[in-house]
Amino acid sequence: VIDFSKVSWVAILDSLPTMLALILFSLIHVPINIPAFALSTKVDVDMNQELVAHGYSNMIAGIAGGLQNYMAYTQSVLYDKSGGTGRVSGMAVAGVTGVLFFVGPTIASYVPRCMAG
């Protein structure tokens, strides 16, 4: 249960411009990137299906406290041009991300930090 008396409404109001920018960015990236990817790979796409899938994905991510979905056009084209097929690379990225979630902080302690000044 959320105790709304502990919510910092000032912080929410301060973050509204950023939230609005993310919403607008989410709305325009799919209609731009999906057709561009379809032209690059010579594959027909159903824009309605893509928009619905991105909507569900973003809704689930929002409910779970995750980040918005974004189709990385250049990585997708690179994957296609290098002969990638199927969902193996996506599963590999998910696996590596899952492992790094648990061991990342330990590894990060060995990475040198830049210090300015």
PDB file of C-alpha atoms in Angstrom:
ATOM      1  CA  VAL A   1       0.000   0.000   0.000  1.00  0.00           C
ATOM      2  CA  ILE A   2       1.327   3.416  -0.930  1.00  0.00           C
ATOM      3  CA  ASP A   3       1.361   6.051   1.782  1.00  0.00           C
ATOM      4  CA  PHE A   4       0.763   9.211  -0.265  1.00  0.00           C
ATOM      5  CA  SER A   5       1.636  11.417   2.703  1.00  0.00           C
ATOM      6  CA  LYS A   6       5.285  10.374   2.237  1.00  0.00           C
ATOM      7  CA  VAL A   7       5.370  11.243  -1.466  1.00  0.00           C
ATOM      8  CA  SER A   8       7.468  14.271  -2.381  1.00  0.00           C
ATOM      9  CA  TRP A   9       5.014  16.064  -4.639  1.00  0.00           C
ATOM     10  CA  VAL A  10       7.570  18.827  -5.268  1.00  0.00           C
ATOM     11  CA  ALA A  11       9.972  16.244  -6.723  1.00  0.00           C
ATOM     12  CA  ILE A  12       7.206  14.865  -8.918  1.00  0.00           C
ATOM     13  CA  LEU A  13       6.329  18.345 -10.168  1.00  0.00           C
ATOM     14  CA  ASP A  14      10.010  19.069 -10.850  1.00  0.00           C
ATOM     15  CA  SER A  15      10.301  15.883 -12.906  1.00  0.00           C
ATOM     16  CA  LEU A  16       7.198  16.519 -15.038  1.00  0.00           C
ATOM     17  CA  PRO A  17       9.146  18.091 -17.949  1.00  0.00           C
ATOM     18  CA  THR A  18      11.413  15.042 -18.119  1.00  0.00           C
ATOM     19  CA  MET A  19       8.459  12.667 -17.941  1.00  0.00           C
ATOM     20  CA  LEU A  20       6.690  14.590 -20.701  1.00  0.00           C
ATOM     21  CA  ALA A  21       9.806  14.443 -22.895  1.00  0.00           C
ATOM     22  CA  LEU A  22      10.080  10.681 -22.372  1.00  0.00           C
ATOM     23  CA  ILE A  23       6.421  10.209 -23.238  1.00  0.00           C
ATOM     24  CA  LEU A  24       6.765  12.217 -26.455  1.00  0.00           C
ATOM     25  CA  PHE A  25       9.985  10.407 -27.381  1.00  0.00           C
ATOM     26  CA  SER A  26       8.282   7.053 -26.815  1.00  0.00           C
ATOM     27  CA  LEU A  27       5.411   8.091 -29.049  1.00  0.00           C
ATOM     28  CA  ILE A  28       7.566   9.095 -32.024  1.00  0.00           C
ATOM     29  CA  HIS A  29      10.378   6.537 -31.999  1.00  0.00           C
ATOM     30  CA  VAL A  30       8.261   3.537 -33.049  1.00  0.00           C
ATOM     31  CA  PRO A  31       6.665   5.175 -36.136  1.00  0.00           C
ATOM     32  CA  ILE A  32      10.131   6.308 -37.246  1.00  0.00           C
ATOM     33  CA  ASN A  33      12.394   3.350 -36.381  1.00  0.00           C
ATOM     34  CA  ILE A  34      10.173   0.405 -37.328  1.00  0.00           C
ATOM     35  CA  PRO A  35       9.522   1.504 -40.952  1.00  0.00           C
ATOM     36  CA  ALA A  36      13.193   2.467 -41.321  1.00  0.00           C
ATOM     37  CA  PHE A  37      14.242  -0.973 -40.102  1.00  0.00           C
ATOM     38  CA  ALA A  38      11.698  -2.603 -42.434  1.00  0.00           C
ATOM     39  CA  LEU A  39      13.162  -0.705 -45.406  1.00  0.00           C
ATOM     40  CA  SER A  40      16.717  -1.612 -44.384  1.00  0.00           C
ATOM     41  CA  THR A  41      15.917  -5.310 -44.058  1.00  0.00           C
ATOM     42  CA  LYS A  42      13.306  -5.513 -46.850  1.00  0.00           C
ATOM     43  CA  VAL A  43      10.728  -7.016 -44.488  1.00  0.00           C
ATOM     44  CA  ASP A  44       7.051  -6.064 -44.327  1.00  0.00           C
ATOM     45  CA  VAL A  45       5.846  -5.046 -40.874  1.00  0.00           C
ATOM     46  CA  ASP A  46       2.424  -4.570 -39.364  1.00  0.00           C
ATOM     47  CA  MET A  47       2.673  -1.144 -37.695  1.00  0.00           C
ATOM     48  CA  ASN A  48      -0.481  -1.747 -35.680  1.00  0.00           C
ATOM     49  CA  GLN A  49       1.004  -4.938 -34.230  1.00  0.00           C
ATOM     50  CA  GLU A  50       4.296  -3.153 -33.476  1.00  0.00           C
ATOM     51  CA  LEU A  51       2.555  -0.247 -31.737  1.00  0.00           C
ATOM     52  CA  VAL A  52       0.424  -2.597 -29.635  1.00  0.00           C
ATOM     53  CA  ALA A  53       3.479  -4.685 -28.685  1.00  0.00           C
ATOM     54  CA  HIS A  54       5.438  -1.571 -27.658  1.00  0.00           C
ATOM     55  CA  GLY A  55       2.430  -0.347 -25.684  1.00  0.00           C
ATOM     56  CA  TYR A  56       2.144  -3.595 -23.733  1.00  0.00           C
ATOM     57  CA  SER A  57       5.894  -3.718 -23.213  1.00  0.00           C
ATOM     58  CA  ASN A  58       6.013  -0.171 -21.850  1.00  0.00           C
ATOM     59  CA  MET A  59       2.979  -0.779 -19.650  1.00  0.00           C
ATOM     60  CA  ILE A  60       4.535  -3.898 -18.107  1.00  0.00           C
ATOM     61  CA  ALA A  61       7.871  -2.109 -17.640  1.00  0.00           C
ATOM     62  CA  GLY A  62       6.120   0.821 -15.971  1.00  0.00           C
ATOM     63  CA  ILE A  63       4.169  -1.406 -13.596  1.00  0.00           C
ATOM     64  CA  ALA A  64       7.345  -3.298 -12.720  1.00  0.00           C
ATOM     65  CA  GLY A  65       9.363  -0.108 -12.263  1.00  0.00           C
ATOM     66  CA  GLY A  66      11.515  -0.701 -15.326  1.00  0.00           C
ATOM     67  CA  LEU A  67      12.683   1.472 -18.194  1.00  0.00           C
ATOM     68  CA  GLN A  68      10.726   2.222 -21.328  1.00  0.00           C
ATOM     69  CA  ASN A  69      11.100  -0.006 -24.366  1.00  0.00           C
ATOM     70  CA  TYR A  70      13.234   1.382 -27.166  1.00  0.00           C
ATOM     71  CA  MET A  71      14.083  -0.237 -30.475  1.00  0.00           C
ATOM     72  CA  ALA A  72      17.777   0.331 -31.096  1.00  0.00           C
ATOM     73  CA  TYR A  73      17.720   0.771 -34.874  1.00  0.00           C
ATOM     74  CA  THR A  74      21.460   0.647 -35.568  1.00  0.00           C
ATOM     75  CA  GLN A  75      22.031  -2.451 -33.431  1.00  0.00           C
ATOM     76  CA  SER A  76      19.064  -4.162 -35.078  1.00  0.00           C
ATOM     77  CA  VAL A  77      20.386  -3.414 -38.560  1.00  0.00           C
ATOM     78  CA  LEU A  78      23.880  -4.584 -37.571  1.00  0.00           C
ATOM     79  CA  TYR A  79      22.437  -7.822 -36.197  1.00  0.00           C
ATOM     80  CA  ASP A  80      20.481  -8.397 -39.410  1.00  0.00           C
ATOM     81  CA  LYS A  81      23.409  -7.547 -41.710  1.00  0.00           C
ATOM     82  CA  SER A  82      25.731  -9.883 -39.799  1.00  0.00           C
ATOM     83  CA  GLY A  83      23.406 -12.800 -40.472  1.00  0.00           C
ATOM     84  CA  GLY A  84      21.558 -12.863 -37.174  1.00  0.00           C
ATOM     85  CA  THR A  85      18.221 -14.624 -37.137  1.00  0.00           C
ATOM     86  CA  GLY A  86      15.812 -15.503 -34.388  1.00  0.00           C
ATOM     87  CA  ARG A  87      15.769 -14.409 -30.792  1.00  0.00           C
ATOM     88  CA  VAL A  88      19.076 -15.851 -29.612  1.00  0.00           C
ATOM     89  CA  SER A  89      20.818 -12.494 -29.306  1.00  0.00           C
ATOM     90  CA  GLY A  90      17.949 -11.010 -27.313  1.00  0.00           C
ATOM     91  CA  MET A  91      18.048 -13.936 -24.915  1.00  0.00           C
ATOM     92  CA  ALA A  92      21.831 -13.599 -24.628  1.00  0.00           C
ATOM     93  CA  VAL A  93      21.525  -9.887 -23.791  1.00  0.00           C
ATOM     94  CA  ALA A  94      18.841 -10.681 -21.208  1.00  0.00           C
ATOM     95  CA  GLY A  95      21.058 -13.376 -19.679  1.00  0.00           C
ATOM     96  CA  VAL A  96      24.138 -11.166 -19.482  1.00  0.00           C
ATOM     97  CA  THR A  97      22.058  -8.332 -18.029  1.00  0.00           C
ATOM     98  CA  GLY A  98      20.643 -10.697 -15.411  1.00  0.00           C
ATOM     99  CA  VAL A  99      24.106 -11.883 -14.409  1.00  0.00           C
ATOM    100  CA  LEU A 100      25.455  -8.330 -14.281  1.00  0.00           C
ATOM    101  CA  PHE A 101      22.567  -7.335 -12.033  1.00  0.00           C
ATOM    102  CA  PHE A 102      24.013  -9.603  -9.355  1.00  0.00           C
ATOM    103  CA  VAL A 103      27.773  -9.419  -9.986  1.00  0.00           C
ATOM    104  CA  GLY A 104      27.956  -5.932 -11.526  1.00  0.00           C
ATOM    105  CA  PRO A 105      28.518  -4.029  -8.283  1.00  0.00           C
ATOM    106  CA  THR A 106      31.453  -6.283  -7.418  1.00  0.00           C
ATOM    107  CA  ILE A 107      32.995  -5.823 -10.863  1.00  0.00           C
ATOM    108  CA  ALA A 108      32.378  -2.058 -10.774  1.00  0.00           C
ATOM    109  CA  SER A 109      34.540  -1.723  -7.668  1.00  0.00           C
ATOM    110  CA  TYR A 110      37.562  -2.756  -9.770  1.00  0.00           C
ATOM    111  CA  VAL A 111      36.917  -0.243 -12.573  1.00  0.00           C
ATOM    112  CA  PRO A 112      39.016   2.906 -12.187  1.00  0.00           C
ATOM    113  CA  ARG A 113      37.110   6.131 -11.790  1.00  0.00           C
ATOM    114  CA  CYS A 114      38.000   9.346 -13.547  1.00  0.00           C
ATOM    115  CA  MET A 115      38.639  12.220 -11.219  1.00  0.00           C
ATOM    116  CA  ALA A 116      38.507  15.771 -12.475  1.00  0.00           C
ATOM    117  CA  GLY A 117      40.400  18.550 -10.810  1.00  0.00           C
TER     118      GLY A 117
END
